[in-house]
Short mmCIF file of C-alpha atoms in Angstrom, two decimals:
data_model
loop_
_atom_site.label_atom_id
_atom_site.label_comp_id
_atom_site.label_asym_id
_atom_site.label_seq_id
_atom_site.Cartn_x
_atom_site.Cartn_y
_atom_site.Cartn_z
CA MET I 1 0.02 0.05 0.04
CA ASN I 2 1.25 3.47 -0.89
CA THR I 3 0.92 5.02 2.53
CA GLU I 4 2.31 8.42 1.59
CA ALA I 5 -0.44 8.80 -1.09
CA LEU I 6 -3.02 7.84 1.45
CA LYS I 7 -1.73 10.34 3.94
CA ASP I 8 -1.68 13.01 1.28
CA LEU I 9 -5.39 12.43 0.68
CA LEU I 10 -6.35 12.22 4.30
CA TYR I 11 -4.52 15.42 5.18
CA LYS I 12 -6.23 17.54 2.68
CA ILE I 13 -9.78 16.25 3.53
CA ALA I 14 -9.15 16.54 7.32
CA ASP I 15 -7.72 20.08 6.98
CA ASP I 16 -10.68 21.17 4.85
CA GLN I 17 -13.06 19.91 7.58
CA LEU I 18 -11.13 21.52 10.44
CA ILE I 19 -10.80 24.90 8.88
CA LEU I 20 -14.30 25.26 7.58
CA GLY I 21 -15.63 23.72 10.88
CA HIS I 22 -13.74 26.60 12.61
CA ARG I 23 -15.18 29.22 10.23
CA ASN I 24 -18.67 27.75 10.76
CA SER I 25 -18.26 28.10 14.50
CA GLU I 26 -17.58 31.86 14.07
CA TRP I 27 -21.29 32.16 13.35
CA THR I 28 -22.17 30.98 16.89
CA GLY I 29 -23.90 33.84 18.49
CA PHE I 30 -23.95 35.86 15.37
CA GLY I 31 -26.35 34.12 13.06
CA PRO I 32 -29.04 36.17 11.30
CA LEU I 33 -31.76 33.96 12.82
CA LEU I 34 -31.53 31.70 15.93
CA GLU I 35 -32.04 28.69 13.67
CA GLU I 36 -29.10 29.66 11.53
CA ASP I 37 -26.93 30.29 14.48
CA ILE I 38 -27.76 26.68 15.60
CA ALA I 39 -27.27 25.33 12.12
CA PHE I 40 -23.77 26.70 11.56
CA SER I 41 -22.83 25.71 15.06
CA SER I 42 -24.01 22.19 14.50
CA MET I 43 -22.20 21.92 11.15
CA ALA I 44 -19.14 23.18 12.87
CA GLN I 45 -19.36 20.50 15.42
CA ASP I 46 -19.87 17.83 12.76
CA LYS I 47 -16.93 18.98 10.70
CA VAL I 48 -14.48 19.38 13.60
CA GLY I 49 -15.58 15.91 14.76
CA GLN I 50 -15.07 14.40 11.35
CA SER I 51 -11.58 16.06 11.05
CA TRP I 52 -10.68 14.49 14.38
CA GLN I 53 -11.67 10.98 13.06
CA LEU I 54 -9.53 11.57 9.95
CA TYR I 55 -6.56 12.82 12.05
CA GLN I 56 -6.99 9.81 14.23
CA MET I 57 -6.72 7.65 11.12
CA LEU I 58 -3.47 9.52 10.27
CA THR I 59 -2.22 8.85 13.80
CA GLU I 60 -2.77 5.13 13.14
CA LEU I 61 -0.62 5.54 10.01
CA GLY I 62 2.25 7.03 12.15
CA GLU I 63 1.50 10.67 12.33
CA SER I 64 1.33 12.68 15.56
CA ASP I 65 -1.77 12.64 17.73
CA PRO I 66 -4.86 14.62 16.49
CA ASP I 67 -4.46 17.56 18.86
CA THR I 68 -0.81 18.06 17.90
CA VAL I 69 -1.57 17.80 14.18
CA ALA I 70 -4.55 20.15 14.40
CA PHE I 71 -3.01 22.82 16.69
CA MET I 72 0.80 22.90 16.30
CA ARG I 73 1.24 23.25 12.52
CA ASN I 74 1.78 26.54 10.79
CA ALA I 75 -0.28 27.73 7.79
CA ASP I 76 2.35 26.47 5.17
CA GLN I 77 1.91 22.92 6.56
CA PHE I 78 -1.89 22.86 5.96
CA HIS I 79 -3.37 21.21 2.89
CA ASN I 80 -6.87 22.72 2.85
CA CYS I 81 -8.05 24.55 -0.23
CA GLN I 82 -7.93 28.38 0.11
CA PHE I 83 -11.73 28.39 -0.25
CA VAL I 84 -12.37 27.22 3.24
CA GLU I 85 -9.99 29.73 4.99
CA LEU I 86 -11.60 32.90 3.58
CA PRO I 87 -13.34 34.97 6.21
CA ASN I 88 -17.04 34.33 6.67
CA GLY I 89 -17.90 37.82 5.22
CA GLU I 90 -21.65 38.55 5.05
CA TYR I 91 -24.12 35.79 5.48
CA ASP I 92 -24.60 35.58 1.68
CA PHE I 93 -20.90 34.52 1.18
CA SER I 94 -21.08 32.06 3.98
CA LEU I 95 -24.21 30.55 2.50
CA ILE I 96 -22.76 30.29 -1.03
CA ARG I 97 -19.54 28.70 0.25
CA HIS I 98 -21.63 26.27 2.39
CA PHE I 99 -23.58 25.40 -0.74
CA LEU I 100 -20.60 24.97 -3.08
CA PHE I 101 -18.33 23.15 -0.57
CA ASP I 102 -20.82 20.80 1.07
CA THR I 103 -22.18 19.73 -2.33
CA ALA I 104 -18.62 18.64 -3.14
CA GLU I 105 -18.25 17.11 0.24
CA LEU I 106 -21.26 14.95 -0.02
CA ILE I 107 -20.04 13.60 -3.42
CA ARG I 108 -16.47 13.13 -2.08
CA PHE I 109 -17.60 11.02 0.89
CA THR I 110 -19.99 9.04 -1.26
CA MET I 111 -17.01 8.30 -3.53
CA LEU I 112 -14.89 7.46 -0.53
CA ALA I 113 -17.33 4.94 0.78
CA ASP I 114 -15.92 2.67 -2.03
CA SER I 115 -12.31 3.33 -0.98
CA SER I 116 -9.88 0.42 -1.14
CA TYR I 117 -8.68 1.51 2.29
CA GLU I 118 -11.35 -0.13 4.49
CA PRO I 119 -11.11 2.12 7.60
CA LEU I 120 -11.70 5.21 5.19
CA ALA I 121 -14.54 3.49 3.49
CA GLN I 122 -16.22 2.71 6.86
CA LEU I 123 -15.78 6.28 8.11
CA ALA I 124 -16.94 7.75 4.81
CA LYS I 125 -20.23 5.74 5.00
CA LYS I 126 -20.84 7.37 8.40
CA ILE I 127 -19.85 10.89 7.27
CA LYS I 128 -21.85 10.95 4.10
CA GLY I 129 -25.06 10.52 6.23
CA GLU I 130 -24.15 13.48 8.19
CA ILE I 131 -23.14 15.73 5.34
CA LYS I 132 -26.34 14.97 3.67
CA TYR I 133 -28.03 17.23 6.31
CA HIS I 134 -25.54 19.97 5.49
CA LYS I 135 -26.32 19.86 1.84
CA MET I 136 -30.07 19.81 2.60
CA HIS I 137 -29.73 22.90 4.64
CA ALA I 138 -27.73 24.70 1.98
CA ASP I 139 -30.11 23.69 -0.80
CA ILE I 140 -33.19 24.95 1.10
CA TRP I 141 -31.67 28.42 1.57
CA ILE I 142 -30.19 28.76 -1.92
CA LYS I 143 -33.53 27.83 -3.50
CA GLN I 144 -35.39 30.19 -1.18
CA LEU I 145 -33.06 33.24 -1.29
CA GLY I 146 -31.96 32.61 -4.88
CA ALA I 147 -35.47 33.31 -6.04
CA ALA I 148 -36.62 35.76 -3.43
CA THR I 149 -36.07 39.53 -3.58
CA GLU I 150 -33.92 41.61 -5.96
CA GLU I 151 -31.53 42.24 -3.09
CA SER I 152 -31.22 38.62 -2.02
CA ILE I 153 -30.63 37.50 -5.63
CA GLU I 154 -28.10 40.29 -6.27
CA ARG I 155 -26.12 39.49 -3.09
CA LEU I 156 -26.03 35.77 -3.71
CA GLN I 157 -25.00 36.23 -7.34
CA LYS I 158 -22.16 38.63 -6.31
CA SER I 159 -20.95 36.11 -3.74
CA LEU I 160 -21.26 33.24 -6.25
CA ASP I 161 -19.09 35.11 -8.80
CA MET I 162 -16.47 35.81 -6.19
CA ALA I 163 -16.48 32.43 -4.64
CA PHE I 164 -16.56 30.31 -7.82
CA PRO I 165 -12.79 30.43 -8.73
CA TYR I 166 -12.00 29.46 -5.14
CA ALA I 167 -14.50 26.70 -5.26
CA LEU I 168 -12.74 25.30 -8.32
CA GLY I 169 -9.66 25.19 -6.12
CA ILE I 170 -11.25 22.38 -4.09
CA PHE I 171 -10.34 20.12 -6.95
CA GLU I 172 -6.71 21.01 -7.19
CA PRO I 173 -4.90 17.72 -8.10
CA SER I 174 -2.78 16.36 -5.28
CA ARG I 175 1.03 15.84 -5.47
CA MET I 176 0.15 12.14 -5.56
CA GLU I 177 -3.12 12.22 -7.47
CA SER I 178 -2.29 9.32 -9.85
CA GLU I 179 -1.11 7.07 -7.00
CA ILE I 180 -4.25 7.93 -5.10
CA ILE I 181 -6.39 6.87 -8.02
CA SER I 182 -4.31 3.76 -8.98
CA GLU I 183 -4.33 2.50 -5.43
CA GLY I 184 -8.05 2.87 -5.35
CA PHE I 185 -8.14 5.15 -2.33
CA PHE I 186 -10.24 7.77 -4.15
CA SER I 187 -11.39 8.01 -7.74
CA GLY I 188 -9.88 11.53 -8.13
CA GLU I 189 -10.63 15.23 -8.10
CA GLU I 190 -11.42 15.51 -11.75
CA LYS I 191 -14.31 13.00 -11.52
CA LEU I 192 -15.48 14.74 -8.35
CA LYS I 193 -15.50 18.09 -10.11
CA THR I 194 -17.56 16.85 -13.05
CA GLU I 195 -20.20 15.43 -10.78
CA TRP I 196 -20.11 18.51 -8.64
CA LEU I 197 -20.81 20.89 -11.55
CA SER I 198 -23.93 18.90 -12.45
CA LYS I 199 -25.16 18.82 -8.86
CA ILE I 200 -24.83 22.47 -8.25
CA SER I 201 -26.45 23.28 -11.61
CA GLU I 202 -29.40 21.11 -10.58
CA ILE I 203 -30.13 23.44 -7.69
CA LEU I 204 -29.10 26.87 -9.28
CA ASP I 205 -31.41 26.03 -12.24
CA GLN I 206 -34.28 26.33 -9.84
CA THR I 207 -33.29 29.95 -8.92
CA SER I 208 -32.68 33.23 -10.62
CA LEU I 209 -28.85 32.70 -10.05
CA THR I 210 -26.41 32.12 -12.95
CA LEU I 211 -23.50 29.68 -12.58
CA PRO I 212 -20.36 31.29 -13.99
CA ASP I 213 -18.76 29.39 -16.87
CA ALA I 214 -16.19 27.08 -15.36
CA SER I 215 -14.18 26.99 -18.60
CA LEU I 216 -13.55 30.82 -18.44
CA GLN I 217 -12.40 30.82 -14.86
CA THR I 218 -8.92 30.40 -13.36
CA PRO I 219 -9.17 28.13 -10.40
CA VAL I 220 -7.47 29.41 -7.21
CA TYR I 221 -4.83 26.72 -6.61
CA GLY I 222 -2.08 26.37 -4.10
CA GLY I 223 -3.83 25.33 -0.85
CA ARG I 224 -3.07 21.64 -1.34
CA TYR I 225 0.55 22.52 -1.47
CA GLY I 226 0.74 24.81 1.54
CA THR I 227 0.22 28.18 -0.20
CA HIS I 228 -2.41 30.09 1.57
CA THR I 229 -4.05 33.49 1.85
CA GLU I 230 -3.19 35.96 4.72
CA HIS I 231 -6.30 34.76 6.38
CA LEU I 232 -5.23 31.25 7.44
CA GLN I 233 -2.49 32.02 9.98
CA PRO I 234 -4.65 34.45 12.19
CA LEU I 235 -7.33 31.73 12.17
CA LEU I 236 -4.81 29.09 13.28
CA ASP I 237 -3.45 31.39 15.97
CA GLU I 238 -6.93 31.91 17.38
CA MET I 239 -7.88 28.27 17.14
CA SER I 240 -4.86 27.04 18.93
CA GLU I 241 -4.52 29.80 21.51
CA VAL I 242 -5.82 27.83 24.47
CA PHE I 243 -4.11 24.63 23.45
CA LYS I 244 -0.76 26.37 23.16
CA MET I 245 -0.98 27.87 26.71
CA ASP I 246 -0.24 24.47 28.01
CA PRO I 247 0.07 21.67 25.30
CA THR I 248 0.52 19.00 28.02
CA ALA I 249 -2.61 19.87 29.92
CA ASP I 250 -5.14 17.05 30.47
CA TRP I 251 -8.65 18.03 29.58
CA MET T 2 -19.83 -22.42 42.23
CA VAL T 3 -19.95 -19.24 40.21
CA SER T 4 -22.11 -19.59 37.11
CA LYS T 5 -20.39 -19.13 33.88
CA LEU T 6 -20.22 -15.52 32.52
CA THR T 7 -22.33 -15.14 29.22
CA GLU T 8 -22.60 -12.41 26.64
CA GLU T 9 -26.26 -12.20 27.58
CA GLN T 10 -25.38 -11.43 31.19
CA ILE T 11 -23.01 -8.65 30.06
CA LYS T 12 -25.65 -7.13 27.85
CA THR T 13 -28.08 -7.12 30.80
CA TRP T 14 -25.52 -5.22 32.92
CA LEU T 15 -25.20 -2.64 30.11
CA ASP T 16 -28.88 -1.92 30.28
CA GLU T 17 -28.18 0.58 33.02
CA VAL T 18 -25.79 2.59 30.90
CA LYS T 19 -27.77 5.48 29.35
CA ASP T 20 -27.15 8.01 26.67
CA PRO T 21 -25.83 10.97 28.73
CA GLU T 22 -27.87 13.42 26.66
CA ILE T 23 -31.00 11.25 26.71
CA PRO T 24 -31.04 9.56 30.11
CA VAL T 25 -34.09 7.37 29.40
CA LEU T 26 -32.39 5.52 26.58
CA SER T 27 -29.90 2.77 27.20
CA LEU T 28 -26.97 2.09 24.95
CA ASN T 29 -28.48 -1.26 24.12
CA ASP T 30 -31.64 0.29 22.97
CA LEU T 31 -29.77 3.13 21.14
CA GLY T 32 -28.05 0.36 19.15
CA VAL T 33 -24.46 1.52 19.68
CA ILE T 34 -23.28 -1.71 21.36
CA THR T 35 -22.58 -3.74 18.22
CA ASP T 36 -20.84 -6.80 19.72
CA ILE T 37 -20.07 -8.43 23.06
CA THR T 38 -17.53 -11.35 23.01
CA ILE T 39 -15.86 -13.44 25.70
CA GLU T 40 -12.62 -14.81 24.55
CA ASP T 41 -11.30 -18.24 25.58
CA SER T 42 -8.87 -16.45 27.95
CA GLY T 43 -11.87 -14.90 29.69
CA LYS T 44 -11.23 -11.42 28.27
CA VAL T 45 -14.33 -9.54 27.57
CA ARG T 46 -14.57 -7.28 24.51
CA VAL T 47 -17.37 -4.81 23.95
CA ASP T 48 -17.64 -3.10 20.49
CA MET T 49 -19.31 0.16 20.18
CA THR T 50 -19.98 2.52 17.24
CA PRO T 51 -20.61 6.31 17.36
CA THR T 52 -23.98 7.72 16.33
CA PHE T 53 -22.30 10.81 14.87
CA ALA T 54 -18.48 11.21 14.03
CA GLY T 55 -18.49 14.41 16.22
CA CYS T 56 -20.64 13.11 19.01
CA PRO T 57 -19.08 14.47 22.20
CA ALA T 58 -20.91 11.92 24.41
CA MET T 59 -19.13 8.91 22.96
CA ASN T 60 -16.23 8.97 25.29
CA VAL T 61 -18.46 9.30 28.25
CA MET T 62 -20.45 6.29 27.03
CA LYS T 63 -17.27 4.29 26.64
CA SER T 64 -16.05 5.01 30.11
CA ASP T 65 -19.56 4.36 31.51
CA VAL T 66 -19.37 0.87 29.97
CA GLU T 67 -15.80 0.36 31.26
CA ASN T 68 -17.06 1.30 34.75
CA VAL T 69 -19.91 -1.24 34.78
CA LEU T 70 -17.54 -3.99 33.65
CA GLU T 71 -15.11 -3.11 36.35
CA ARG T 72 -17.80 -2.94 39.07
CA GLU T 73 -19.06 -6.33 38.03
CA GLY T 74 -15.61 -7.74 38.71
CA ILE T 75 -14.41 -8.19 35.11
CA GLU T 76 -10.65 -7.87 35.32
CA ASP T 77 -9.69 -8.26 31.72
CA PHE T 78 -11.74 -6.26 29.25
CA GLU T 79 -11.53 -3.88 26.37
CA VAL T 80 -14.09 -1.41 25.00
CA VAL T 81 -13.45 -0.63 21.28
CA LEU T 82 -14.96 2.30 19.47
CA SER T 83 -15.03 1.82 15.71
CA PHE T 84 -16.89 2.44 12.46
CA ALA T 85 -16.74 -1.20 11.43
CA THR T 86 -20.47 -1.28 11.83
CA GLN T 87 -22.02 2.10 10.89
CA TRP T 88 -24.75 3.17 13.19
CA ASN T 89 -28.03 4.24 11.59
CA SER T 90 -31.25 5.30 13.34
CA ASN T 91 -33.07 1.98 12.41
CA MET T 92 -30.83 0.35 15.00
CA ILE T 93 -32.87 2.03 17.87
CA SER T 94 -34.97 -0.71 19.38
CA GLU T 95 -38.80 -0.60 19.74
CA LYS T 96 -38.23 -0.22 23.48
CA GLY T 97 -35.87 2.72 22.74
CA ARG T 98 -38.48 4.31 20.45
CA ALA T 99 -41.11 4.19 23.17
CA ALA T 100 -38.62 5.67 25.69
CA LEU T 101 -37.84 8.56 23.32
CA LYS T 102 -41.50 9.34 22.74
CA LYS T 103 -42.19 9.27 26.52
CA PHE T 104 -39.07 11.58 27.03
CA GLY T 105 -40.81 14.00 24.51
CA LEU T 106 -38.65 13.36 21.53
CA ALA T 107 -40.16 12.10 18.36
CA PRO T 108 -38.49 8.81 17.50
CA PRO T 109 -36.75 8.74 14.05
CA PRO T 110 -38.96 7.19 11.31
CA LYS T 111 -37.81 3.82 10.00
CA HIS T 112 -36.28 4.19 6.62
CA ASN T 113 -34.75 2.19 3.79
CA LEU T 114 -31.38 3.93 4.29
CA ILE T 115 -32.43 6.67 1.86
CA VAL T 116 -32.78 9.77 4.08
CA ASP T 117 -34.32 12.69 2.20
CA ILE T 118 -36.05 15.84 3.19
CA GLU T 119 -39.48 14.23 2.85
CA LEU T 120 -38.58 11.76 5.56
CA ILE T 121 -37.28 14.41 7.97
CA GLU T 122 -40.06 16.88 7.45
CA HIS T 123 -42.90 14.60 8.37
CA ALA T 124 -42.43 14.14 12.07
CA LYS T 125 -45.26 12.99 14.28
CA CYS T 126 -45.76 15.19 17.37
CA PRO T 127 -44.59 13.18 20.45
CA GLN T 128 -47.12 15.16 22.59
CA CYS T 129 -50.37 14.83 20.77
CA GLY T 130 -49.61 12.44 17.99
CA SER T 131 -50.63 14.86 15.28
CA GLU T 132 -48.88 14.74 11.82
CA ASN T 133 -49.86 18.33 11.15
CA THR T 134 -46.31 19.39 11.93
CA GLU T 135 -43.68 21.53 10.36
CA MET T 136 -39.82 21.14 10.43
CA LYS T 137 -38.13 24.43 11.58
CA THR T 138 -34.58 23.37 11.09
CA PRO T 139 -32.70 20.16 10.65
CA PHE T 140 -30.19 21.20 13.30
CA GLY T 141 -31.20 21.25 16.99
CA PRO T 142 -29.62 21.41 20.41
CA ALA T 143 -27.57 18.23 19.75
CA LEU T 144 -26.22 16.78 16.58
CA CYS T 145 -28.82 14.00 16.59
CA ARG T 146 -31.93 16.24 16.94
CA SER T 147 -33.99 18.43 14.61
CA LEU T 148 -36.53 21.18 15.54
CA HIS T 149 -40.23 20.93 14.68
CA TYR T 150 -43.52 22.71 15.40
CA CYS T 151 -46.88 21.18 15.90
CA HIS T 152 -49.81 22.97 14.39
CA ASN T 153 -52.26 20.94 16.37
CA CYS T 154 -51.05 21.43 19.89
CA HIS T 155 -49.09 24.51 19.19
CA GLN T 156 -45.90 23.27 20.81
CA ALA T 157 -42.41 23.13 19.55
CA PHE T 158 -40.79 19.64 19.72
CA GLU T 159 -37.62 17.86 18.76
CA GLN T 160 -37.09 14.76 16.74
CA PHE T 161 -34.27 12.30 16.98
CA LYS T 162 -33.00 12.54 13.50
CA PRO T 163 -33.24 9.73 10.96
CA LEU T 164 -29.66 8.89 9.85
#
């Protein structure tokens, strides 16, 4: 088994979950409606929990323990796509990111449920059931606000146009993409992207929103190789502040 | 003469271990105890599976199980948490469903493993039994609960989510 390729795959998925989970948690106490406050907080808890399970799998493959991996690395050691580290912005941007990212996540974990690495396949079967609720939540709001008032449509469209090149960065091929595919760990980013485009169109077609033409966009790459925006390091500093006060503390 | 320890006996002991967030529901009825084995050496192994990957109560449940085994005098045991069997809400027993309802939580509808919005939206009110209800949000006070409103008795209620 090509363990390096497997680790490469697990790291990027786990880092995506952790960073977006943290961003979602920033809505706790600030949601536009109480229900949305709870929704983003719940999705945060799901995603951080899922990242823990993935880091735990990495620990079993010889990496450090989950807390050390999550809290002691610097930005250039993270493999998340840049999309998930962008600040929450206004609710319209958070909602669009939630929709674009979680649609990809649901497809990713559905594909991973067939992974040749059995522990990953088992975990993916669990996670896909959870992410289904995230996608359901996103779809409800995109359909509703994407066909509501002039302002809601305009805001969402603006966020969609801004977010789209970053969303394409989710599918940046890994350093070990061909090994990941040939080992049967995952059937690859390209396949995921194709299915994602069709799934997001399915929802957007029911709204007044227009999907930007993917072929005319330059995807924002770099995240999978440790290149990040200026927004990631401050997020990591805040996230690990308590842990770093005393890394040996027993909670 | 001490009678021989059986898997069934261990399962009975575990009836007292409840879900820390839903104290009327035993782990047996929740369906998270997936296997109990007694090895030839006498070692007891209990397999558990999380309801949700991020469920913060899992480690509490695991140590509650360990405490019961220890108290019953089992010296050699191991409690293993894994995803080898993936939990779904169909694994909640009939007794568990009745307990949830009594607790004021709508039990999750049985499903064919295809969970869609139709399934979640149509919850039956645990207070009055009406089906004239509306889902407010699929996310509630715990990962495993959604929020609903009953138009018949005008009460908000929670459902244990189908998963």
